[in-house]
mmCIF file of N, CA and C in Angstrom:
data_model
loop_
_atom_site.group_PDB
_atom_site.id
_atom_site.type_symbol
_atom_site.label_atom_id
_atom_site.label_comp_id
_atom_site.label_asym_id
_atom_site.label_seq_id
_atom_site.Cartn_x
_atom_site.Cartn_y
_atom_site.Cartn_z
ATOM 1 N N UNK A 185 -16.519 4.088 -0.392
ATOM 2 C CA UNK A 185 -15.489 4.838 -1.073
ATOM 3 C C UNK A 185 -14.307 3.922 -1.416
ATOM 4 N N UNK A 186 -13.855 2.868 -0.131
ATOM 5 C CA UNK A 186 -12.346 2.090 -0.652
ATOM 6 C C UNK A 186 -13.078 1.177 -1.896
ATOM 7 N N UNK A 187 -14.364 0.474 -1.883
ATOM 8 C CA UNK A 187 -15.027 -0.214 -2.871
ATOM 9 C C UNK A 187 -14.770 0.411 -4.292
ATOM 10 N N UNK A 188 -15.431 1.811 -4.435
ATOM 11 C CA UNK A 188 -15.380 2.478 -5.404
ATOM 12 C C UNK A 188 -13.670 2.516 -6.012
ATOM 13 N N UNK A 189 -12.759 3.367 -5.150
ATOM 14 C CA UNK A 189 -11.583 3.303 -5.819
ATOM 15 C C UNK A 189 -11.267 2.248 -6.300
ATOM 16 N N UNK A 190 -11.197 1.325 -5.743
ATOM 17 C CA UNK A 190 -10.696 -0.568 -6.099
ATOM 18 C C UNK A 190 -11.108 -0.395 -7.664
ATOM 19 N N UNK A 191 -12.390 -0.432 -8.235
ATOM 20 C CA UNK A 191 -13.481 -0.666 -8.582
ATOM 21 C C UNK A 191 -12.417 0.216 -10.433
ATOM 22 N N UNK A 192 -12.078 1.299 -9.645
ATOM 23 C CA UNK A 192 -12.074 2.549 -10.840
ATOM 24 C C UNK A 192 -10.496 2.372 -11.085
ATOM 25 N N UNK A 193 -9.519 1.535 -10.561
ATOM 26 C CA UNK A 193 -8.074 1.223 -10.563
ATOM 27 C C UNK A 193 -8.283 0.811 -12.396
ATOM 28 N N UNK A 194 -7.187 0.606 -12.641
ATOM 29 C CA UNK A 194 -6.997 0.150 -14.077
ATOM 30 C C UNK A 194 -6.482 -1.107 -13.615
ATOM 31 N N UNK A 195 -6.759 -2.540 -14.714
ATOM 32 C CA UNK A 195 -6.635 -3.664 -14.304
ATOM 33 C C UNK A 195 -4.897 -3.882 -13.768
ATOM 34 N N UNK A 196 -4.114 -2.822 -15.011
ATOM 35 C CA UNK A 196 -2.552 -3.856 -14.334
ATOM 36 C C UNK A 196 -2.596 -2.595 -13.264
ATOM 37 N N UNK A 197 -3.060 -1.790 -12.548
ATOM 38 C CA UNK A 197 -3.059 -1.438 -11.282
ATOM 39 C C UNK A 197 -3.541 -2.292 -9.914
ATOM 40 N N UNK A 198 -5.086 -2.689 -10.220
ATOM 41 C CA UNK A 198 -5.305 -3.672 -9.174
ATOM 42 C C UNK A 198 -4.397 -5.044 -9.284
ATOM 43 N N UNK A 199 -3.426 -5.743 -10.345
ATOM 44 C CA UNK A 199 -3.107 -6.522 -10.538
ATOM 45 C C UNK A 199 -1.821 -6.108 -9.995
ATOM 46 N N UNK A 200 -1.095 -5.420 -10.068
ATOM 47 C CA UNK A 200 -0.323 -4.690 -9.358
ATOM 48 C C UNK A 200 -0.310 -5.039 -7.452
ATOM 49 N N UNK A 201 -1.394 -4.121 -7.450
ATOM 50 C CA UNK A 201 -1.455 -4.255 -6.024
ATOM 51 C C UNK A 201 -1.796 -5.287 -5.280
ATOM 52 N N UNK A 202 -2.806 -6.162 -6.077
ATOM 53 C CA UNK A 202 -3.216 -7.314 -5.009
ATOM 54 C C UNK A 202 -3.146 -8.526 -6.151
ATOM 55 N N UNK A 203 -2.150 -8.376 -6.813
ATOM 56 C CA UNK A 203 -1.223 -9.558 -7.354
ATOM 57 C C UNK A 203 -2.406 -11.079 -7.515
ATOM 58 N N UNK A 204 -3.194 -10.367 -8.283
ATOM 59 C CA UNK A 204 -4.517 -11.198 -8.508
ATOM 60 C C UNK A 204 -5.158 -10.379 -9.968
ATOM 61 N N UNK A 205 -6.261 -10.709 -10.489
ATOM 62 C CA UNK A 205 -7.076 -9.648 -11.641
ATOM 63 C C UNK A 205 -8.318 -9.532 -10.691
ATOM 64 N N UNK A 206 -8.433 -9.331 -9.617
ATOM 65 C CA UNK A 206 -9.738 -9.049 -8.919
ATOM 66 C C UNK A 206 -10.580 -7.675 -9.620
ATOM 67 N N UNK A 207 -11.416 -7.716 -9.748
ATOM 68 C CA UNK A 207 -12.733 -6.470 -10.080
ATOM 69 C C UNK A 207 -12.947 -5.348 -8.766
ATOM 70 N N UNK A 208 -13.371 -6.263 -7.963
ATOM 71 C CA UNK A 208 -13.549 -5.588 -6.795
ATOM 72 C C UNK A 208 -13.114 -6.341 -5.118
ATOM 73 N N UNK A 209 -13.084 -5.923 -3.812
ATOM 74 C CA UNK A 209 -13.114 -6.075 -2.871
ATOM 75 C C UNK A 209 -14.288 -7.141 -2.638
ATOM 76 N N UNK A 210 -13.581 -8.028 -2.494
ATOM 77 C CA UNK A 210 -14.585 -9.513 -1.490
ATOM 78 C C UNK A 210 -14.971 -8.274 -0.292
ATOM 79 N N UNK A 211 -16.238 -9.147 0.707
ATOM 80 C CA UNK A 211 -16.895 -8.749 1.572
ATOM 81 C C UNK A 211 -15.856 -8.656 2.594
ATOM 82 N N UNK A 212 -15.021 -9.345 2.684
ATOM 83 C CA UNK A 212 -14.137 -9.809 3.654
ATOM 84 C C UNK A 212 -13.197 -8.732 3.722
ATOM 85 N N UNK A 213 -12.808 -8.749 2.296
ATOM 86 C CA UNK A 213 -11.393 -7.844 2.214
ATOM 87 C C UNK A 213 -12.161 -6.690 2.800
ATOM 88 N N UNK A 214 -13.324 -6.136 2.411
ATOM 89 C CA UNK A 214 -14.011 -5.028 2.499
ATOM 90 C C UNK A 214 -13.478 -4.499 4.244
ATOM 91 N N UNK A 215 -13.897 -5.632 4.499
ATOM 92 C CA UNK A 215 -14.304 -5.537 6.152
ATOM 93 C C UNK A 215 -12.751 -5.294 6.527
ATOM 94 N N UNK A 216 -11.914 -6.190 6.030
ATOM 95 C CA UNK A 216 -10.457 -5.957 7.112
ATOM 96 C C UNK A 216 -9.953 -4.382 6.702
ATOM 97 N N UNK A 217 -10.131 -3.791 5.232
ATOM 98 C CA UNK A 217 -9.093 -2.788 5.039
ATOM 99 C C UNK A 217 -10.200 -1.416 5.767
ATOM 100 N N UNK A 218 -10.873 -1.702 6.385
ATOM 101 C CA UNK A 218 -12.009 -0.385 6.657
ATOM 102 C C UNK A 218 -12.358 -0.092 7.805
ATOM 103 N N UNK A 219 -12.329 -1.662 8.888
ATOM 104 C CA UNK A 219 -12.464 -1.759 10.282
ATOM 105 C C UNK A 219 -10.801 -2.393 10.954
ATOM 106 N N UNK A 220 -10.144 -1.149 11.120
ATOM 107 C CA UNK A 220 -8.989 -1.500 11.566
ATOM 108 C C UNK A 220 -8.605 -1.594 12.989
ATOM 109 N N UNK A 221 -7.886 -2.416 13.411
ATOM 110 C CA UNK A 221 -6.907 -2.442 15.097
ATOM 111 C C UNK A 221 -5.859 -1.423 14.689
ATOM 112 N N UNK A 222 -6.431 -0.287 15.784
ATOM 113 C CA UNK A 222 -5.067 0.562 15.428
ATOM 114 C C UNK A 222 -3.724 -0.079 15.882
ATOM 115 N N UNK A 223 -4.194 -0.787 17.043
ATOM 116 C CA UNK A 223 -3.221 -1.031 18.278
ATOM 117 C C UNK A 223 -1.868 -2.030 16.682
ATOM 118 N N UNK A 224 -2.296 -2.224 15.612
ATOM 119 C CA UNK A 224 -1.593 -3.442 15.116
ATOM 120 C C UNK A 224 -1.279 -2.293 13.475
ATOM 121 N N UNK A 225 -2.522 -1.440 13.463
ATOM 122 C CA UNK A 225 -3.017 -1.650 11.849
ATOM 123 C C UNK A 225 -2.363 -0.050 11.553
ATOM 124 N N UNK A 226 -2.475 0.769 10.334
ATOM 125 C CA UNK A 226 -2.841 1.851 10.302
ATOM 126 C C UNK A 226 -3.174 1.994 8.774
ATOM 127 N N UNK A 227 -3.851 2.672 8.310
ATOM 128 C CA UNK A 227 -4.381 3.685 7.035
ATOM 129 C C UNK A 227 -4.479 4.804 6.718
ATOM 130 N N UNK A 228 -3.792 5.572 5.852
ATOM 131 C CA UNK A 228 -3.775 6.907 5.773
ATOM 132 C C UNK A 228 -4.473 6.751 4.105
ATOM 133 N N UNK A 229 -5.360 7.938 3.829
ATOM 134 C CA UNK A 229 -5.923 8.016 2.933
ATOM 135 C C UNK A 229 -5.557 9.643 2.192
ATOM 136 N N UNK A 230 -5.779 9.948 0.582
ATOM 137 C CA UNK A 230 -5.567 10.797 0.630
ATOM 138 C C UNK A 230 -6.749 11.083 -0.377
ATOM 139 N N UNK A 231 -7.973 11.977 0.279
ATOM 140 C CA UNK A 231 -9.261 12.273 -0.534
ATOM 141 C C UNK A 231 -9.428 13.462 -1.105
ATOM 142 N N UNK A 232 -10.251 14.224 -2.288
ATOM 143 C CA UNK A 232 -10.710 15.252 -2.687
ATOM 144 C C UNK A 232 -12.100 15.222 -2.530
ATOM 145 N N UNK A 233 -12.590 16.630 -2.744
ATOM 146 C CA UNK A 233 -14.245 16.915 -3.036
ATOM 147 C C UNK A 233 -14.145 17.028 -5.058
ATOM 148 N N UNK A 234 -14.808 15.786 -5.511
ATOM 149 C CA UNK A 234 -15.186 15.838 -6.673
ATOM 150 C C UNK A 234 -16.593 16.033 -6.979
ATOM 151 N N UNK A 235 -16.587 16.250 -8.136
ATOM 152 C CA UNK A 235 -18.015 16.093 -9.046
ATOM 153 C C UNK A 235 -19.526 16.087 -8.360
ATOM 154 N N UNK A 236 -18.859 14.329 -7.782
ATOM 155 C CA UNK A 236 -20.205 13.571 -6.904
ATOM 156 C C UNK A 236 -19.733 13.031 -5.856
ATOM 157 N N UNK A 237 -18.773 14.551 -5.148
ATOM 158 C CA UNK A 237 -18.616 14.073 -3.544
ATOM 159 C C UNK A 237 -17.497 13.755 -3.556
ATOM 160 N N UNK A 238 -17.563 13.199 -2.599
ATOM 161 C CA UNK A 238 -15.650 12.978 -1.775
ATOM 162 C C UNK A 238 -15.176 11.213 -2.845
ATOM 163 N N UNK A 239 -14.156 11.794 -2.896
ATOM 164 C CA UNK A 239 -13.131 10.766 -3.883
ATOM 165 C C UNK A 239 -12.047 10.310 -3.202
ATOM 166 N N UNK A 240 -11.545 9.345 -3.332
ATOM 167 C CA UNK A 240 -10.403 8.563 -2.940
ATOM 168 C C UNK A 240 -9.488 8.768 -4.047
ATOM 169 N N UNK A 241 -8.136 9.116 -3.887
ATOM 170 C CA UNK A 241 -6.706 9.528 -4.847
ATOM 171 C C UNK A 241 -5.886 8.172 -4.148
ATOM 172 N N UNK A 242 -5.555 7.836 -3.091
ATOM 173 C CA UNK A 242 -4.891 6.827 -2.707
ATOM 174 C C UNK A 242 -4.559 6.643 -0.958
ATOM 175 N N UNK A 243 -4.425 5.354 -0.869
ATOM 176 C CA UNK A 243 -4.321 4.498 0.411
ATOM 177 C C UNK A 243 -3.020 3.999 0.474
ATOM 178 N N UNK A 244 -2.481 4.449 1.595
ATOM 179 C CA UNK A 244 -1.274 4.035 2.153
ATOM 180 C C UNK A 244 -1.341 2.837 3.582
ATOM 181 N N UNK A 245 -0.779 1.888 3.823
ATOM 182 C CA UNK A 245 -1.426 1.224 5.090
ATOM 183 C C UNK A 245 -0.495 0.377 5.517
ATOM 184 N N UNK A 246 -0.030 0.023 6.546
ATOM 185 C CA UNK A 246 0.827 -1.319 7.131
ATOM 186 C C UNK A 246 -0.097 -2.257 8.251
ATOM 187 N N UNK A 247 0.336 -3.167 8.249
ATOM 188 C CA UNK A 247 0.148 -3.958 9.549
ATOM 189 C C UNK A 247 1.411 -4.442 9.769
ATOM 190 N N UNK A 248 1.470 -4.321 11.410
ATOM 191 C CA UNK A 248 2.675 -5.035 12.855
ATOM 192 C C UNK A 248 2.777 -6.556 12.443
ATOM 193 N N UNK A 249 3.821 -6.944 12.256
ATOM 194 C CA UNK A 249 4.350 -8.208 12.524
ATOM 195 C C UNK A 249 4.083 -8.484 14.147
ATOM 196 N N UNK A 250 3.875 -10.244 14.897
ATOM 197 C CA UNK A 250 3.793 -10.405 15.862
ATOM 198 C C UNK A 250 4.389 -9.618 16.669
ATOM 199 N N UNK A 251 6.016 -9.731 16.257
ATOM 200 C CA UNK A 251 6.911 -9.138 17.090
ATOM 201 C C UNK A 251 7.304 -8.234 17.703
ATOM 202 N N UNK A 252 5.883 -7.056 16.766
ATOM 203 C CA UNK A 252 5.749 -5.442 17.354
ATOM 204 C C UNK A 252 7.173 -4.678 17.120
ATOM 205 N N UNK A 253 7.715 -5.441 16.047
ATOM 206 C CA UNK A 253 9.162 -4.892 15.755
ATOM 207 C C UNK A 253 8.877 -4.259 14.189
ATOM 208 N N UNK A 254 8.495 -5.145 13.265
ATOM 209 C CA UNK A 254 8.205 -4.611 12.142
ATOM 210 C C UNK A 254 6.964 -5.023 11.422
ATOM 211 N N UNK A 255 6.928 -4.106 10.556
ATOM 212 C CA UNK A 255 5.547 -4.527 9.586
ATOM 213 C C UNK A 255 5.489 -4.334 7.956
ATOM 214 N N UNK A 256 4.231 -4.694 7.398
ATOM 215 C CA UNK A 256 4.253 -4.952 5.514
ATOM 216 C C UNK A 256 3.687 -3.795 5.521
ATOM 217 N N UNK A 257 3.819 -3.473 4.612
ATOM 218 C CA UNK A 257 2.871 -2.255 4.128
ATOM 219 C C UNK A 257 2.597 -1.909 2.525
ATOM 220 N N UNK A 258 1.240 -1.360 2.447
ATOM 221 C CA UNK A 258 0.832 -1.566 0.785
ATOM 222 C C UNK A 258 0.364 -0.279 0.969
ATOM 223 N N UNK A 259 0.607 0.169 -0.518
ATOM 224 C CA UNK A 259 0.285 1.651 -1.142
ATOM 225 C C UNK A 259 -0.329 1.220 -2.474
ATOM 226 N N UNK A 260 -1.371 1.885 -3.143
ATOM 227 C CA UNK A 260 -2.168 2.151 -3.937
ATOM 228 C C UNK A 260 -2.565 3.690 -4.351
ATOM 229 N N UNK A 261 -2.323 3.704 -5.549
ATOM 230 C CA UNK A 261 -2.613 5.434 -6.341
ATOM 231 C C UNK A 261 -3.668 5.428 -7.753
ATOM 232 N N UNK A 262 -4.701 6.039 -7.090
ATOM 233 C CA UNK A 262 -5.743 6.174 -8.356
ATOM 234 C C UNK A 262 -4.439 6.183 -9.636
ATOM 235 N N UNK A 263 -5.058 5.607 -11.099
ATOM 236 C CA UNK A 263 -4.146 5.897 -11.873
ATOM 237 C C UNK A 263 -4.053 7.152 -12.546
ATOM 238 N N UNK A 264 -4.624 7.858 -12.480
ATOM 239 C CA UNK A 264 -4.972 9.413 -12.445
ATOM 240 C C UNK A 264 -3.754 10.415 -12.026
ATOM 241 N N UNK A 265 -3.396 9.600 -10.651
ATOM 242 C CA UNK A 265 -2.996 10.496 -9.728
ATOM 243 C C UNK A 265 -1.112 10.039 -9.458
ATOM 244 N N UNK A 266 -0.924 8.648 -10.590
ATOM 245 C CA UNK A 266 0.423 8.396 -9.707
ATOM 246 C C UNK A 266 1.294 9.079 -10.829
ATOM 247 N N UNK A 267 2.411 9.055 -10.282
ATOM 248 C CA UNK A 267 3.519 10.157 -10.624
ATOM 249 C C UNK A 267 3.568 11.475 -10.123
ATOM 250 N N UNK A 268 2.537 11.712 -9.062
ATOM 251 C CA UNK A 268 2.380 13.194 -8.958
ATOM 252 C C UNK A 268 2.958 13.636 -7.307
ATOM 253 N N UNK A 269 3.262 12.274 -6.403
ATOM 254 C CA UNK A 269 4.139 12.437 -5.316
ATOM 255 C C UNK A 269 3.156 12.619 -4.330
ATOM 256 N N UNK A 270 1.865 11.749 -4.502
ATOM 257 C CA UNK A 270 0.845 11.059 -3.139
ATOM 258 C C UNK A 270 1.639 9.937 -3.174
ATOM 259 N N UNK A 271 2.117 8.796 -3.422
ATOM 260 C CA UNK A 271 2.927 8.063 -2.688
ATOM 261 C C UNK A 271 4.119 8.415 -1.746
ATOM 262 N N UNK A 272 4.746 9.281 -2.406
ATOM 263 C CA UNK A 272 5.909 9.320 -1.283
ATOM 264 C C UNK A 272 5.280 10.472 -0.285
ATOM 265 N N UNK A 273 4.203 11.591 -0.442
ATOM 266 C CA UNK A 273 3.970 12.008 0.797
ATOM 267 C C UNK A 273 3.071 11.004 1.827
ATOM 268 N N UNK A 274 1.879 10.231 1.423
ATOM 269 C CA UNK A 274 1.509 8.982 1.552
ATOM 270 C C UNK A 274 2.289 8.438 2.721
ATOM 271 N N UNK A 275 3.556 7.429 2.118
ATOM 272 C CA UNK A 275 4.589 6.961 2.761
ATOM 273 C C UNK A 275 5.163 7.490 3.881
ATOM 274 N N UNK A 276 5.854 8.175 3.154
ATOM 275 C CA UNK A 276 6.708 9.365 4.571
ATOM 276 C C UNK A 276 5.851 9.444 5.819
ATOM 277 N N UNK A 277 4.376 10.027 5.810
ATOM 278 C CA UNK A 277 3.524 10.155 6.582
ATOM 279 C C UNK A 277 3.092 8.314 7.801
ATOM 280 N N UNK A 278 3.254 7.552 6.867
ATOM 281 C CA UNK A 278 3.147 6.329 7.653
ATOM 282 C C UNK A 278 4.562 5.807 7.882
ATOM 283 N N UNK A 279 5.471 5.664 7.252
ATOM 284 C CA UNK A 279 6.674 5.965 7.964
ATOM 285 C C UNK A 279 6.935 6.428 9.439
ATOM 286 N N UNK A 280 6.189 7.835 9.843
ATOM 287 C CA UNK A 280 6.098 8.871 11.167
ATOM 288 C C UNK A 280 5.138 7.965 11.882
ATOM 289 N N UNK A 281 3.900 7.544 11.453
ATOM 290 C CA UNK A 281 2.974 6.646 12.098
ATOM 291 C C UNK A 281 3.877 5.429 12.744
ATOM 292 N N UNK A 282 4.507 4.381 11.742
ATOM 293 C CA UNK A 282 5.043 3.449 12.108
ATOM 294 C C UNK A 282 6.249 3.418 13.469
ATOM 295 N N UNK A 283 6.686 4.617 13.092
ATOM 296 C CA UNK A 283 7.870 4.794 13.956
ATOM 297 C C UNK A 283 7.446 5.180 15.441
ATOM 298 N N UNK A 284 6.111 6.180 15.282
ATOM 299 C CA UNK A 284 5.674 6.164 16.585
ATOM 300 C C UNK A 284 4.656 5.097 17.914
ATOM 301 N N UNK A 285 4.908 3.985 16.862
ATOM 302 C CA UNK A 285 4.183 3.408 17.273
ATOM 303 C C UNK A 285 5.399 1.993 17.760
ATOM 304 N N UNK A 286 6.587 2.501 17.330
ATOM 305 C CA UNK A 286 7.998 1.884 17.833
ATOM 306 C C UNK A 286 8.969 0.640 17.221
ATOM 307 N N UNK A 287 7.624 0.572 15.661
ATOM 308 C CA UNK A 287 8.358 -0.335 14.983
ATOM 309 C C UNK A 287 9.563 0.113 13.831
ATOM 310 N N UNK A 288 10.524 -1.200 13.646
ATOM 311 C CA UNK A 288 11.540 -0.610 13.233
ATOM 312 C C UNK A 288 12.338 -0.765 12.157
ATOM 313 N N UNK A 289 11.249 -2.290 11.626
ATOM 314 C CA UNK A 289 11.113 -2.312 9.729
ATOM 315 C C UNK A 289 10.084 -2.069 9.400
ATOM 316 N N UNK A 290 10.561 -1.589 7.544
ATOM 317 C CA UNK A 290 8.967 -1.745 7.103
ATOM 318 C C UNK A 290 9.240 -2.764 5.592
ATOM 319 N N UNK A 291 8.332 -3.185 5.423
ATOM 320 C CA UNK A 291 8.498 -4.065 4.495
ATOM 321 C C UNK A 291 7.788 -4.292 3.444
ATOM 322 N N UNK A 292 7.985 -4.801 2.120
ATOM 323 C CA UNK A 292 6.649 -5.182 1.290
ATOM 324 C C UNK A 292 7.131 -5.774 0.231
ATOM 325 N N UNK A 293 6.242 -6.483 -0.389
ATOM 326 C CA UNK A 293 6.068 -7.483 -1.643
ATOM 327 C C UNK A 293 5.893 -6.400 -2.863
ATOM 328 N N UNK A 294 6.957 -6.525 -3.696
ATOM 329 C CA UNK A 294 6.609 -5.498 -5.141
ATOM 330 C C UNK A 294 6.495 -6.912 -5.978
ATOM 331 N N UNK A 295 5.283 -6.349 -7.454
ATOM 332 C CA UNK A 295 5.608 -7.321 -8.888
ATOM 333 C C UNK A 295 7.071 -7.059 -9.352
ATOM 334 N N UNK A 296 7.886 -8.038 -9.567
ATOM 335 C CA UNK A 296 9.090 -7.856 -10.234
ATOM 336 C C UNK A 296 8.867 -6.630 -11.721
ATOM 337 N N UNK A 297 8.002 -6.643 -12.660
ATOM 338 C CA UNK A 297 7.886 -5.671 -13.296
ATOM 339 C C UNK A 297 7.381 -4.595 -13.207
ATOM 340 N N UNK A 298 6.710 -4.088 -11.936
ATOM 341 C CA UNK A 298 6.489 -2.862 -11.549
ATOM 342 C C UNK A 298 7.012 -1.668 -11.229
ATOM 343 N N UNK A 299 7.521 -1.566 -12.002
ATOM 344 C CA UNK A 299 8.420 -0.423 -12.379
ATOM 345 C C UNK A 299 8.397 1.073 -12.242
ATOM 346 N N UNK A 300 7.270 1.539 -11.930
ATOM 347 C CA UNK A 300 6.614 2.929 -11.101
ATOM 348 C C UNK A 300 7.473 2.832 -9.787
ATOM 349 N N UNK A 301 6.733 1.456 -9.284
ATOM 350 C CA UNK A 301 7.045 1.032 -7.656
ATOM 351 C C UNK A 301 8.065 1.119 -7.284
ATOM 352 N N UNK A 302 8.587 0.348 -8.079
ATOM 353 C CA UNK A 302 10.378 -0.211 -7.395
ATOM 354 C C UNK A 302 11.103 1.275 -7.543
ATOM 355 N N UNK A 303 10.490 2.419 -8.642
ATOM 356 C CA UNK A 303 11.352 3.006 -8.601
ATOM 357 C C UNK A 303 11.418 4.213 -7.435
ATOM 358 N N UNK A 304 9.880 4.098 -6.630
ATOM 359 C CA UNK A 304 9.558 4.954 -5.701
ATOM 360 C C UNK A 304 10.283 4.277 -4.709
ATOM 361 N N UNK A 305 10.214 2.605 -4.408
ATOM 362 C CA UNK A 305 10.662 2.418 -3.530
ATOM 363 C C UNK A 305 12.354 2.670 -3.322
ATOM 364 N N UNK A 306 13.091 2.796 -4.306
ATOM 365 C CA UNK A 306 15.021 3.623 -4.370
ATOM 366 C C UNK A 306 14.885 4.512 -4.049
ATOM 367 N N UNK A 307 13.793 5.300 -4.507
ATOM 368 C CA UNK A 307 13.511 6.893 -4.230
ATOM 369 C C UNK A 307 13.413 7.069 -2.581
ATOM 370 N N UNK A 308 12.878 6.258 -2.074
ATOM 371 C CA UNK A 308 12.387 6.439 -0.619
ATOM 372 C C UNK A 308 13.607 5.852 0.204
ATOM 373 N N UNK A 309 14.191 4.753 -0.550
ATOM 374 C CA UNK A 309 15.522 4.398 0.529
ATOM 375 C C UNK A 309 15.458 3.096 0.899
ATOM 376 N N UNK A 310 14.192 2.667 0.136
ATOM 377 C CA UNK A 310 14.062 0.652 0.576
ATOM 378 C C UNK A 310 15.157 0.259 0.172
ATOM 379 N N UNK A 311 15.667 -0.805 0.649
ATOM 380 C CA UNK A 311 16.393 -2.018 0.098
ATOM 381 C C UNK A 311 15.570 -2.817 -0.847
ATOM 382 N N UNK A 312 15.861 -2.696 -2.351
ATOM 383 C CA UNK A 312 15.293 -3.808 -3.020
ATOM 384 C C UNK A 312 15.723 -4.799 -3.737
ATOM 385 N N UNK A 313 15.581 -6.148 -3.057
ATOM 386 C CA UNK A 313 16.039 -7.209 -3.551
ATOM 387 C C UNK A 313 15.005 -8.217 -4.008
ATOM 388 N N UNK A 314 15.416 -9.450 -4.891
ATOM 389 C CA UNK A 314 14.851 -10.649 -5.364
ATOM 390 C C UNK A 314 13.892 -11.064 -4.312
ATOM 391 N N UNK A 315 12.794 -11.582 -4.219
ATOM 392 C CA UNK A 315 11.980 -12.585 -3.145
ATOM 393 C C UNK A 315 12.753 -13.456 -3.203
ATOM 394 N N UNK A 316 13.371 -13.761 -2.090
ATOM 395 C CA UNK A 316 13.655 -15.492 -1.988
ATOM 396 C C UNK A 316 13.058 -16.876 -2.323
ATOM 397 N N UNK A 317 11.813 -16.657 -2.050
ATOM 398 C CA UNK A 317 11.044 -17.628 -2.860
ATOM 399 C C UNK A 317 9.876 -17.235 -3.755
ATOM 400 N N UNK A 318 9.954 -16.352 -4.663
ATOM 401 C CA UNK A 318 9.012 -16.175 -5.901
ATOM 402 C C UNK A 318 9.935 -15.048 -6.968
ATOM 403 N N UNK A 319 10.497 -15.502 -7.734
ATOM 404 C CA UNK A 319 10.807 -14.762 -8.819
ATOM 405 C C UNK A 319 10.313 -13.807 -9.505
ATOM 406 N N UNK A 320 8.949 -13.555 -9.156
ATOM 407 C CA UNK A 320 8.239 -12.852 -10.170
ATOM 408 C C UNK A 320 8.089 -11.564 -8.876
ATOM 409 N N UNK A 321 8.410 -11.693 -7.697
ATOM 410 C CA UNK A 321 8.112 -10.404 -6.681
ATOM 411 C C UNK A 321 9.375 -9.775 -6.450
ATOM 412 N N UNK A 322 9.521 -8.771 -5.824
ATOM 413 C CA UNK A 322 10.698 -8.276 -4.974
ATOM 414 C C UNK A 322 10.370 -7.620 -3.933
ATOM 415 N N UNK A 323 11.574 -8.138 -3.021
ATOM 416 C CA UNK A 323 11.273 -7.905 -1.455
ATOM 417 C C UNK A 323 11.892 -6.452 -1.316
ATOM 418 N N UNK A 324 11.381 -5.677 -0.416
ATOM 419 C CA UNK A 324 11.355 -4.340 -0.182
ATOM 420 C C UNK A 324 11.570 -3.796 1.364
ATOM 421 N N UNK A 325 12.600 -3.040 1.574
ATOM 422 C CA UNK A 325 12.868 -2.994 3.210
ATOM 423 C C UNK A 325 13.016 -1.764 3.173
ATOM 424 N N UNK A 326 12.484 -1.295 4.556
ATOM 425 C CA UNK A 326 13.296 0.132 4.915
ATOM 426 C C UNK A 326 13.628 0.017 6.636
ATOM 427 N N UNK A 327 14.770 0.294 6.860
ATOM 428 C CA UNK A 327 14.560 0.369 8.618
ATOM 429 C C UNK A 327 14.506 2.066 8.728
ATOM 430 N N UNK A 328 13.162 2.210 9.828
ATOM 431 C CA UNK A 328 12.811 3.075 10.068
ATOM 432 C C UNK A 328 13.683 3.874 11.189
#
């Protein structure tokens, strides 16, 4: 199913998200975003019953920094489905995850022209500033 969604993204969506033109999920990637350490990881998904079975609409997910203080986190929305407020319930929901699990940033890499994003991320309350070292990203904070 995460194969398939990847698969059905529109290119400046996956380019978007994994800041590459990838087609699909390497074996690898496959393996890390599907077999998770909760103790570090989390994934919230948000699925329907379609057509031909259960569908993926979008993946919300962070991983813990060493420090067990804060972590990155990446969101992805079928393009179908964004504008319709599965990201920010998405979010919010791992937000509650993150916090119970006692960490106390959250963080992430936006494309400087992603402009959906950045604007969910004001919406939600990140801090968004320049990457310090890549011009073309922006760094994204929230303390939880």
């Amino acid at each position: 199913m995460q194969q398939a969604f990847v698969r059905n993204l529109s290119e400046e969506s996956r380019y978007n998200r994994y800041l590459s033109s990838i087609k699909q999920l390497s074996q690898s990637m496959l393996v890390r975003f599907t077999q998770l350490d909760y103790d570090r990881e989390m994934a919230l998904a948000m699925t329907r019953e379609g057509d031909g079975g259960e569908e993926m609409l979008a993946v919300a997910r962070f991983i813990t920094d060493p420090d067990n203080e804060a972590c990155e986190f990446a969101l992805e929305v079928a393009d179908d489905w964004q504008g319709r407020g599965i990201g920010t319930l998405l979010l919010q929901a791992l937000f509650d995850a993150a916090r119970e699990q006692g960490l106390k940033l959250m963080r992430g890499e936006v494309l400087a022209g992603n402009k959906g994003m950045l604007k969910l991320m004001h919406k939600l309350g990140f801090s968004v500033e320049p990457h310090p070292e890549d011009r073309a990203l922006t760094l994204v904070l929230k303390t939880l």
